[in-house]
PDB file of C-alpha atoms in Angstrom:
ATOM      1  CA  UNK A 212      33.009  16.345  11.151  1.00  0.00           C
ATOM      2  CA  UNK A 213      30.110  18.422   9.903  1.00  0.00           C
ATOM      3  CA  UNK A 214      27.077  18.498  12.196  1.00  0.00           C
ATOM      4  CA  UNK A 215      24.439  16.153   9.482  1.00  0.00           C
ATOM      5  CA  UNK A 216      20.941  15.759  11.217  1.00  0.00           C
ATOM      6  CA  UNK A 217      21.345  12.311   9.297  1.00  0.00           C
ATOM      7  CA  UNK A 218      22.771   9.317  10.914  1.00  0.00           C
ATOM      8  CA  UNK A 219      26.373   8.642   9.516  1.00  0.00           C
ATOM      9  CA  UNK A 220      27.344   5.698   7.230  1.00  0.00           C
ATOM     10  CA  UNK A 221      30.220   4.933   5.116  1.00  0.00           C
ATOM     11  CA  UNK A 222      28.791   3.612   1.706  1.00  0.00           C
ATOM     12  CA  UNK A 223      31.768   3.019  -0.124  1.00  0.00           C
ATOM     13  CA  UNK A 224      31.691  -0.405  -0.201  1.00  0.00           C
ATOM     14  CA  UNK A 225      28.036  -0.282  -0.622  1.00  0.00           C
ATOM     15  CA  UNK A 226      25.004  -0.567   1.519  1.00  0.00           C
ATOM     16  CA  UNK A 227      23.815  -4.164   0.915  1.00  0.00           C
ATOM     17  CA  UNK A 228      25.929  -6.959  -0.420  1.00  0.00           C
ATOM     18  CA  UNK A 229      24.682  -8.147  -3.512  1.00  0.00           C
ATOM     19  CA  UNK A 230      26.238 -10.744  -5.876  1.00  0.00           C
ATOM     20  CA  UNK A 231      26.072  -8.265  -9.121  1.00  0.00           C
ATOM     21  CA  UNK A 232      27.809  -5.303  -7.296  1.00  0.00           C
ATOM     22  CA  UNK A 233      31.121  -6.095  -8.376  1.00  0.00           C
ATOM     23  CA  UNK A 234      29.699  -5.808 -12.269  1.00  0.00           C
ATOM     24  CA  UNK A 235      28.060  -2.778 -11.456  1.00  0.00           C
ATOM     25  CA  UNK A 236      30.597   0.244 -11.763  1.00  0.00           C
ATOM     26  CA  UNK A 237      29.554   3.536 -13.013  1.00  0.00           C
ATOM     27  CA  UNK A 238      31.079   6.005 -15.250  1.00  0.00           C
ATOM     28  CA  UNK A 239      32.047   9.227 -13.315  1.00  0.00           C
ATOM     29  CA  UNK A 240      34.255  12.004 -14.093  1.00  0.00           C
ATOM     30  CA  UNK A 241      37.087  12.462 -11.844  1.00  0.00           C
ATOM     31  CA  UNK A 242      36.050  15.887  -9.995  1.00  0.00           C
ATOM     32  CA  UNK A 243      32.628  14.240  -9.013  1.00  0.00           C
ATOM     33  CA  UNK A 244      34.331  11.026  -8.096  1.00  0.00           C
ATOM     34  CA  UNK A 245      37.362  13.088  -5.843  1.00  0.00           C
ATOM     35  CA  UNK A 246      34.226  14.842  -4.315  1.00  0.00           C
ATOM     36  CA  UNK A 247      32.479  10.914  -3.252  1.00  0.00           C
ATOM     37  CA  UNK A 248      35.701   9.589  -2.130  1.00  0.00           C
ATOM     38  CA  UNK A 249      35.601  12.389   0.737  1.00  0.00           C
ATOM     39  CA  UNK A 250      32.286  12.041   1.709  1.00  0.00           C
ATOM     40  CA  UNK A 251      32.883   8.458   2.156  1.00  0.00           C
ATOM     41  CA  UNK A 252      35.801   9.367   4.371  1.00  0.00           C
ATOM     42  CA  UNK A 253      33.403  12.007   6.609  1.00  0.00           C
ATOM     43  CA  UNK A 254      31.070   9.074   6.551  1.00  0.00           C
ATOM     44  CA  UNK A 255      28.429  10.695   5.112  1.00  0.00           C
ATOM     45  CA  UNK A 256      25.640   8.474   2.922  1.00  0.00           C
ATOM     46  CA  UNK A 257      25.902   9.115  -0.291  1.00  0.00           C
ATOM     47  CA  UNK A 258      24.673   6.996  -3.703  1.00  0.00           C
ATOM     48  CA  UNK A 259      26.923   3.712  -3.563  1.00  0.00           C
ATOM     49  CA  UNK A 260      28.317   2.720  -7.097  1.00  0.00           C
ATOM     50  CA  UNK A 261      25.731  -0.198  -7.737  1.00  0.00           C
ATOM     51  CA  UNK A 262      23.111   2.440  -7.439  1.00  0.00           C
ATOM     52  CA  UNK A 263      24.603   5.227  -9.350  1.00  0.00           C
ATOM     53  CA  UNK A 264      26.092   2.036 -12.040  1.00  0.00           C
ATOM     54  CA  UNK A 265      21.886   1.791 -12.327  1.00  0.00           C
ATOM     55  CA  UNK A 266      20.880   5.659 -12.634  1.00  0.00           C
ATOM     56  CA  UNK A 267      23.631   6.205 -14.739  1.00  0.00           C
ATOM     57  CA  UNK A 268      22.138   2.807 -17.397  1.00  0.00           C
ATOM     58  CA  UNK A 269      18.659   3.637 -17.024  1.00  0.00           C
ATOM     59  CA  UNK A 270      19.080   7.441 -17.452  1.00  0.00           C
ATOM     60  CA  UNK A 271      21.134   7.295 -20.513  1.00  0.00           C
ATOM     61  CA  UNK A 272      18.301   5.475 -22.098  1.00  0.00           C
ATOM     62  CA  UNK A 273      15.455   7.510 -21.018  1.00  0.00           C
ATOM     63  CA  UNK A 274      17.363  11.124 -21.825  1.00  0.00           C
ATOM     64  CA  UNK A 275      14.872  12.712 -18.897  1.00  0.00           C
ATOM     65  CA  UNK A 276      14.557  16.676 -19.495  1.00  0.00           C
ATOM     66  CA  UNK A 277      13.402  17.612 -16.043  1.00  0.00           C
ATOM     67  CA  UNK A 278      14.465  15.479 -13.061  1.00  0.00           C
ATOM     68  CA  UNK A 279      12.941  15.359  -9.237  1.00  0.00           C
ATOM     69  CA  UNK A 280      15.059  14.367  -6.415  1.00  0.00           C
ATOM     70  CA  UNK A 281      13.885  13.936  -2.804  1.00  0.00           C
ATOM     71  CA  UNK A 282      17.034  13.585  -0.587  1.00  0.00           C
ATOM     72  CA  UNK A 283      19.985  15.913  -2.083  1.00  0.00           C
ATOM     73  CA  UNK A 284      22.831  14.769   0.700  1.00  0.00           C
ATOM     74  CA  UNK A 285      25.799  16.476  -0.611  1.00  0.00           C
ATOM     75  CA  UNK A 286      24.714  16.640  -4.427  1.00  0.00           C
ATOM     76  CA  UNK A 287      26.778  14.004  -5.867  1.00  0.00           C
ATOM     77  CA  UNK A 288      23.939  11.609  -6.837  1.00  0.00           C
ATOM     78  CA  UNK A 289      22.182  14.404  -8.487  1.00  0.00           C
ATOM     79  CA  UNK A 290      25.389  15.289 -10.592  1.00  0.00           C
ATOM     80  CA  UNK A 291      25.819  11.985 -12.009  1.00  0.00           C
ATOM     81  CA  UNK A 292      22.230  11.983 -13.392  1.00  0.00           C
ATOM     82  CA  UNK A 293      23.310  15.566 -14.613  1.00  0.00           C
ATOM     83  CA  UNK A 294      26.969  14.144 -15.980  1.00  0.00           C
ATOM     84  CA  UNK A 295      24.745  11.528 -17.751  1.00  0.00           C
ATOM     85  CA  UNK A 296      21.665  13.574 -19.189  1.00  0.00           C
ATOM     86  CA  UNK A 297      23.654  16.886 -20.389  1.00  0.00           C
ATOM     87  CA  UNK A 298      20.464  18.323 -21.664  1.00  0.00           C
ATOM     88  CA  UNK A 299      18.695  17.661 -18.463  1.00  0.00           C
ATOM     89  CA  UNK A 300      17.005  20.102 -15.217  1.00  0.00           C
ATOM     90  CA  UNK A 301      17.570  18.959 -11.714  1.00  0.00           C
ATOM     91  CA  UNK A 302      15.022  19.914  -9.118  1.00  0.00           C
ATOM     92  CA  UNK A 303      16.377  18.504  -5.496  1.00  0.00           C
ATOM     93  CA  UNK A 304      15.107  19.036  -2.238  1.00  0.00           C
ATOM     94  CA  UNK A 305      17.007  18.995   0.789  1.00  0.00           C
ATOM     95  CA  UNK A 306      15.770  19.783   4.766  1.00  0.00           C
ATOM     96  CA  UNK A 307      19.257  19.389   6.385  1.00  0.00           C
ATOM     97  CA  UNK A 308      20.418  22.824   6.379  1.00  0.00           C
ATOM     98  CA  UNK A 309      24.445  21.451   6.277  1.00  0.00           C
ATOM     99  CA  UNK A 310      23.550  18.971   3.547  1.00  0.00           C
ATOM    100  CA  UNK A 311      22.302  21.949   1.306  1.00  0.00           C
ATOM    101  CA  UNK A 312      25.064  24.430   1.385  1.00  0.00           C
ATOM    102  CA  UNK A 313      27.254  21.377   0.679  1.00  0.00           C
ATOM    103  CA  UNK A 314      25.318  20.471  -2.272  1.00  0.00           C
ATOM    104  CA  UNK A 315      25.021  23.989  -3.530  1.00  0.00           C
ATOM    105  CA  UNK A 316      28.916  24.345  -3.527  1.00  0.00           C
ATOM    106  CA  UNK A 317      29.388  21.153  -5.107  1.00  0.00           C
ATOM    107  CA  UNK A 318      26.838  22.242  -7.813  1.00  0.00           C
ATOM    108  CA  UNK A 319      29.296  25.646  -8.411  1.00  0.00           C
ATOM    109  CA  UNK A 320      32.023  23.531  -8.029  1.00  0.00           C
ATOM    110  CA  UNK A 321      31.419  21.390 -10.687  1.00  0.00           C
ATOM    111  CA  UNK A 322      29.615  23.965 -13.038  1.00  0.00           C
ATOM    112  CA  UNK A 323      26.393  22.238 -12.667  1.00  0.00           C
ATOM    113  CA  UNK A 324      24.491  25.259 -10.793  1.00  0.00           C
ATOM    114  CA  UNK A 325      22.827  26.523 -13.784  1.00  0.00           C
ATOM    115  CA  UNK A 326      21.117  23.465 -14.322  1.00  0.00           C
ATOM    116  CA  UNK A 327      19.985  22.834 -10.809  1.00  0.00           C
ATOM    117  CA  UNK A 328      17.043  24.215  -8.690  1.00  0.00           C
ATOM    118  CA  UNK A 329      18.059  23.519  -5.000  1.00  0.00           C
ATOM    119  CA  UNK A 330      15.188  24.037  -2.362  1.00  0.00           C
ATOM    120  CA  UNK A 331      16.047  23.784   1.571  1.00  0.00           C
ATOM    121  CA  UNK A 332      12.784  22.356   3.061  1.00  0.00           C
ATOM    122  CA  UNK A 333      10.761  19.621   3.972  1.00  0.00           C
ATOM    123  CA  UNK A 334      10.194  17.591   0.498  1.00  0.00           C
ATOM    124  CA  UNK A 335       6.680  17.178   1.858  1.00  0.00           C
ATOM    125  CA  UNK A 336       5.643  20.343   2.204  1.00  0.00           C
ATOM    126  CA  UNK A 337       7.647  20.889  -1.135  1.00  0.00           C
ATOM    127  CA  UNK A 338       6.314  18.667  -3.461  1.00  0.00           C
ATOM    128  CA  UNK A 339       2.961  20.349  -3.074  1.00  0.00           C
ATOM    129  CA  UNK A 340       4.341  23.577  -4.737  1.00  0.00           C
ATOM    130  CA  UNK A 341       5.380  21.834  -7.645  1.00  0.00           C
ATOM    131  CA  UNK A 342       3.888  21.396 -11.209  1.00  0.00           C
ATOM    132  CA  UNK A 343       1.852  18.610 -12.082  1.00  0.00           C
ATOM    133  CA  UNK A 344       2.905  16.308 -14.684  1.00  0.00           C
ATOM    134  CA  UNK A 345       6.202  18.148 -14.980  1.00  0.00           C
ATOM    135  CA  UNK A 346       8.831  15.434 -14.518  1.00  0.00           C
ATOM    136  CA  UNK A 347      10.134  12.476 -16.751  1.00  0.00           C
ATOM    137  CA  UNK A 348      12.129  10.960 -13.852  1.00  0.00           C
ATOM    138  CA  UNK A 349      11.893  11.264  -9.898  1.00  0.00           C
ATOM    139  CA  UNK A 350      14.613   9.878  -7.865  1.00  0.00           C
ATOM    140  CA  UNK A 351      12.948   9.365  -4.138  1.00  0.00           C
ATOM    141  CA  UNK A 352      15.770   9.088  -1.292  1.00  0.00           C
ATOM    142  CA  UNK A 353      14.801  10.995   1.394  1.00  0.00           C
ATOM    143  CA  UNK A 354      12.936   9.485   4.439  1.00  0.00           C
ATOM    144  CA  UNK A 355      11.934   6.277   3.846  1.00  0.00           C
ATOM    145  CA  UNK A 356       9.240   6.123   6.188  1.00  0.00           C
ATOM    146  CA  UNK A 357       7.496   9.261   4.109  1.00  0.00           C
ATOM    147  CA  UNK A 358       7.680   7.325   1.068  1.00  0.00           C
ATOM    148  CA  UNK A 359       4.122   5.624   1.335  1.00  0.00           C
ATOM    149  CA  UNK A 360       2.842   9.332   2.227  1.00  0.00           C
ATOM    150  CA  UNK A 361       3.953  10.757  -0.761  1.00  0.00           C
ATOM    151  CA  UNK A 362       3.238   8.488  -3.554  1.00  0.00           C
ATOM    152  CA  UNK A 363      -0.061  10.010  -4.492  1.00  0.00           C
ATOM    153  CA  UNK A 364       1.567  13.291  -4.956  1.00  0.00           C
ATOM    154  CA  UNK A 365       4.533  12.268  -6.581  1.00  0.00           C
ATOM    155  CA  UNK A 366       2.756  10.296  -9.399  1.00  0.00           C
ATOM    156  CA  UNK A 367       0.428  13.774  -9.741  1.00  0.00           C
ATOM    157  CA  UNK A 368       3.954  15.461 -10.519  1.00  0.00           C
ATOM    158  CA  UNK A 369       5.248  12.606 -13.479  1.00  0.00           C
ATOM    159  CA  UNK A 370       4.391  12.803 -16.562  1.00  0.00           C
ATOM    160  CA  UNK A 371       2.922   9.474 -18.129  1.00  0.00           C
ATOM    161  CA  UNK A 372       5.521   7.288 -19.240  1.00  0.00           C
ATOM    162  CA  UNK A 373       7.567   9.033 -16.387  1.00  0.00           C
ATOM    163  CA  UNK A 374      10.025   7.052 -13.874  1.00  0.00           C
ATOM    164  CA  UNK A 375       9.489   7.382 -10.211  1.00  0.00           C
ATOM    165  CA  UNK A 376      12.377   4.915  -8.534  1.00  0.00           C
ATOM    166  CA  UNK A 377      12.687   4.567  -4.999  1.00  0.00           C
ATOM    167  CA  UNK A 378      15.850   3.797  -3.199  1.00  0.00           C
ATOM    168  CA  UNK A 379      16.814   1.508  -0.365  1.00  0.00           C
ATOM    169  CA  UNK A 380      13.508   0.062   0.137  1.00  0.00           C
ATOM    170  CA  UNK A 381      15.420  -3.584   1.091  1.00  0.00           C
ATOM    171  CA  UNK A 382      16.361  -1.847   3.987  1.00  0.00           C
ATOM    172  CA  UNK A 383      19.766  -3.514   4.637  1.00  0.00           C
ATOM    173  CA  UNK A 384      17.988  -6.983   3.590  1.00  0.00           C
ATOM    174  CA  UNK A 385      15.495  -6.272   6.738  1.00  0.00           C
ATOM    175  CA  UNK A 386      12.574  -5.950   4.172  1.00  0.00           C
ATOM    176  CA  UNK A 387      13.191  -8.998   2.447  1.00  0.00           C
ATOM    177  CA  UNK A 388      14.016 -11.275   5.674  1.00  0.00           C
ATOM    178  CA  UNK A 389      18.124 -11.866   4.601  1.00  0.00           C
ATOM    179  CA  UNK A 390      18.614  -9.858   7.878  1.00  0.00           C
ATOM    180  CA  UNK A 391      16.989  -9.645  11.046  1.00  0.00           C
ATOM    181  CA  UNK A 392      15.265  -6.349  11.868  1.00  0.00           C
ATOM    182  CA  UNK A 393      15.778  -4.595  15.151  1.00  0.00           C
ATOM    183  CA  UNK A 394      13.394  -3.362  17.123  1.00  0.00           C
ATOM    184  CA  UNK A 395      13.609   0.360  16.774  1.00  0.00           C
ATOM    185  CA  UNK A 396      13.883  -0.260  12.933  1.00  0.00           C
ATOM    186  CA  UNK A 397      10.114  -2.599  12.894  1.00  0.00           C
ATOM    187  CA  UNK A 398       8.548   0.683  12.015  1.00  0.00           C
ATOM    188  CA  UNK A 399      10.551   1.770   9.214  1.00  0.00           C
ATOM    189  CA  UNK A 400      10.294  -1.289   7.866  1.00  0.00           C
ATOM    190  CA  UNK A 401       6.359  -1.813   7.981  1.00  0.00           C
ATOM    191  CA  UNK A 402       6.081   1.357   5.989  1.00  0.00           C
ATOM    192  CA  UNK A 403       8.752   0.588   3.107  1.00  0.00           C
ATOM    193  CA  UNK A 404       6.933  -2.741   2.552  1.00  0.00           C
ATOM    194  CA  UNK A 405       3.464  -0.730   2.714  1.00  0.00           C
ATOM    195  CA  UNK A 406       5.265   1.189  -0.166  1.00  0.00           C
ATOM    196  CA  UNK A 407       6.094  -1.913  -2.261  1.00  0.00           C
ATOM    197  CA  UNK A 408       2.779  -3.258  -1.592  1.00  0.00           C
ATOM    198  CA  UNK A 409       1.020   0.387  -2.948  1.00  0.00           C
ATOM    199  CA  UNK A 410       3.249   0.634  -5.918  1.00  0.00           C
ATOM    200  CA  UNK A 411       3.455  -2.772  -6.765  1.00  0.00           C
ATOM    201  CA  UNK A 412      -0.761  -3.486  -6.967  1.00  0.00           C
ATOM    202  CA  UNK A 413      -1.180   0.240  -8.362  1.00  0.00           C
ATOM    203  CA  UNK A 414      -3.317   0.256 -11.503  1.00  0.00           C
ATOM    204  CA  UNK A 415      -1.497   3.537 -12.880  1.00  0.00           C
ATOM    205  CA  UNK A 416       2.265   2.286 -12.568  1.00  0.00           C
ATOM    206  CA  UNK A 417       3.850  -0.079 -13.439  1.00  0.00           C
ATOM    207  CA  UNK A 418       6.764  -1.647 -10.933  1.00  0.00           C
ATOM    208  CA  UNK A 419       9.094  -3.996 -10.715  1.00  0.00           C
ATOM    209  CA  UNK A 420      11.642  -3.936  -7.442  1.00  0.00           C
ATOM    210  CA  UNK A 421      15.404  -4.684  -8.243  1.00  0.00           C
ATOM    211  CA  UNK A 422      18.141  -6.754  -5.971  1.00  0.00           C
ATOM    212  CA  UNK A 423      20.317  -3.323  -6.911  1.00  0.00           C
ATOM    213  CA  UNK A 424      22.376  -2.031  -3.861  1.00  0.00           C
ATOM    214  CA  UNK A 425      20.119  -1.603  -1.275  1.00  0.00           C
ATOM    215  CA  UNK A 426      17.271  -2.289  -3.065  1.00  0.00           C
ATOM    216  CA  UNK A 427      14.915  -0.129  -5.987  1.00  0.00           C
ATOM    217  CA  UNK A 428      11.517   0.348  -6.613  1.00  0.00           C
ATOM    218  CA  UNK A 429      11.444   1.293 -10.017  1.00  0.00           C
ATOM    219  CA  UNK A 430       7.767   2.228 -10.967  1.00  0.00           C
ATOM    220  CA  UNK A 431       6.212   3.583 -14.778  1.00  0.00           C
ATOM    221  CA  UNK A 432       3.149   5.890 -15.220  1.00  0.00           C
ATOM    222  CA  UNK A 433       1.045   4.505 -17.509  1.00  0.00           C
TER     223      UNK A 433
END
């Protein structure tokens, strides 16, 4: 197995049981599907299909032109959103050094390169070189306990009217009390609900969370 710096996790059956995800099937073309079905067998955490059933819904309506990610993994999330929005630019930042090169072959492999900008760093450090007010939609799935610290720079970088959705911020059903938290996750879990509290009271977004997978934040600029 390849040496990830992120814990491993088969998602194929989802991260979180929830009583919609057997309604909630997306649409994917059968080279970006083969390319899931063996990162699920190298157990390596990719979008589950309640998730990507959502992206794929909410996308489609909203027919983004430039798109952020924050957690590329192996790419396949960010080639459903570019199956699904063929007129659209993917920006999507990636620190694992393994993750990347996988993502960037996966991008050639499915002729998606020329519509992607891939950038191996810390999304951090990277989302303070980026435009303001350049993105319609900003998918956030990268470390969940920097979400809180980025918000402020991540609604500079959406355009109003723009989509910023977080992912997993149910945290298993730990944030939400369906499951009970262990210690060494108590920390993670203060900070995701710090995150839902921030976007949630925000005067510039508006937010509503979703009982989607493993839980979405999906917030609006006004």
């Amino acid at each position: 197995m390849t040496d990830f710096t992120y814990a491993h996790k088969n998602t194929h059956e989802g991260e979180r049981a929830t009583k919609t995800a057997p309604f909630n099937k997306p649409q994917i073309e059968e080279e970006i599907q083969a390319l899931r079905l063996n990162a699920f067998k190298k157990e390596i955490p990719v979008s589950d299909d309640e998730t990507l059933c959502f992206l794929q819904t909410f996308l489609a309506a909203l027919k983004p032109e430039n798109v952020l990610e924050l957690g590329t993994a192996v790419g396949l999330s960010g080639a459903v959103m570019l199956q699904t929005c063929p007129y659209a630019h993917l920006t999507t930042v990636e620190r694992d050094g393994n993750f990347y090169k996988s993502a960037t072959e996966n991008f050639e492999k499915l002729d998606l390169s020329g519509r992607v900008t891939a950038i191996l760093g810390d999304a951090g450090e990277e989302i303070e070189k980026l435009p303001e007010n350049q993105f319609d939609f900003i998918f956030l799935d990268c470390a969940k306990v920097q979400y809180i610290k980025y918000l402020p720079r991540l609604k500079k970088l959406l355009k109003h009217g723009g989509v910023l959705v977080a992912d997993d911020v149910l945290l298993f059903g730990y944030v939400t009390g369906e499951a009970e938290v262990p210690k060494k996750r108590r920390m993670l879990v203060t900070h995701v609900k710090e995150y839902l509290s921030a976007v949630t009271t925000d005067k510039e977004l508006y937010t509503s969370v979703l009982d989607i997978g493993n839980g979405v934040a999906m917030s609006v600029k006004k």
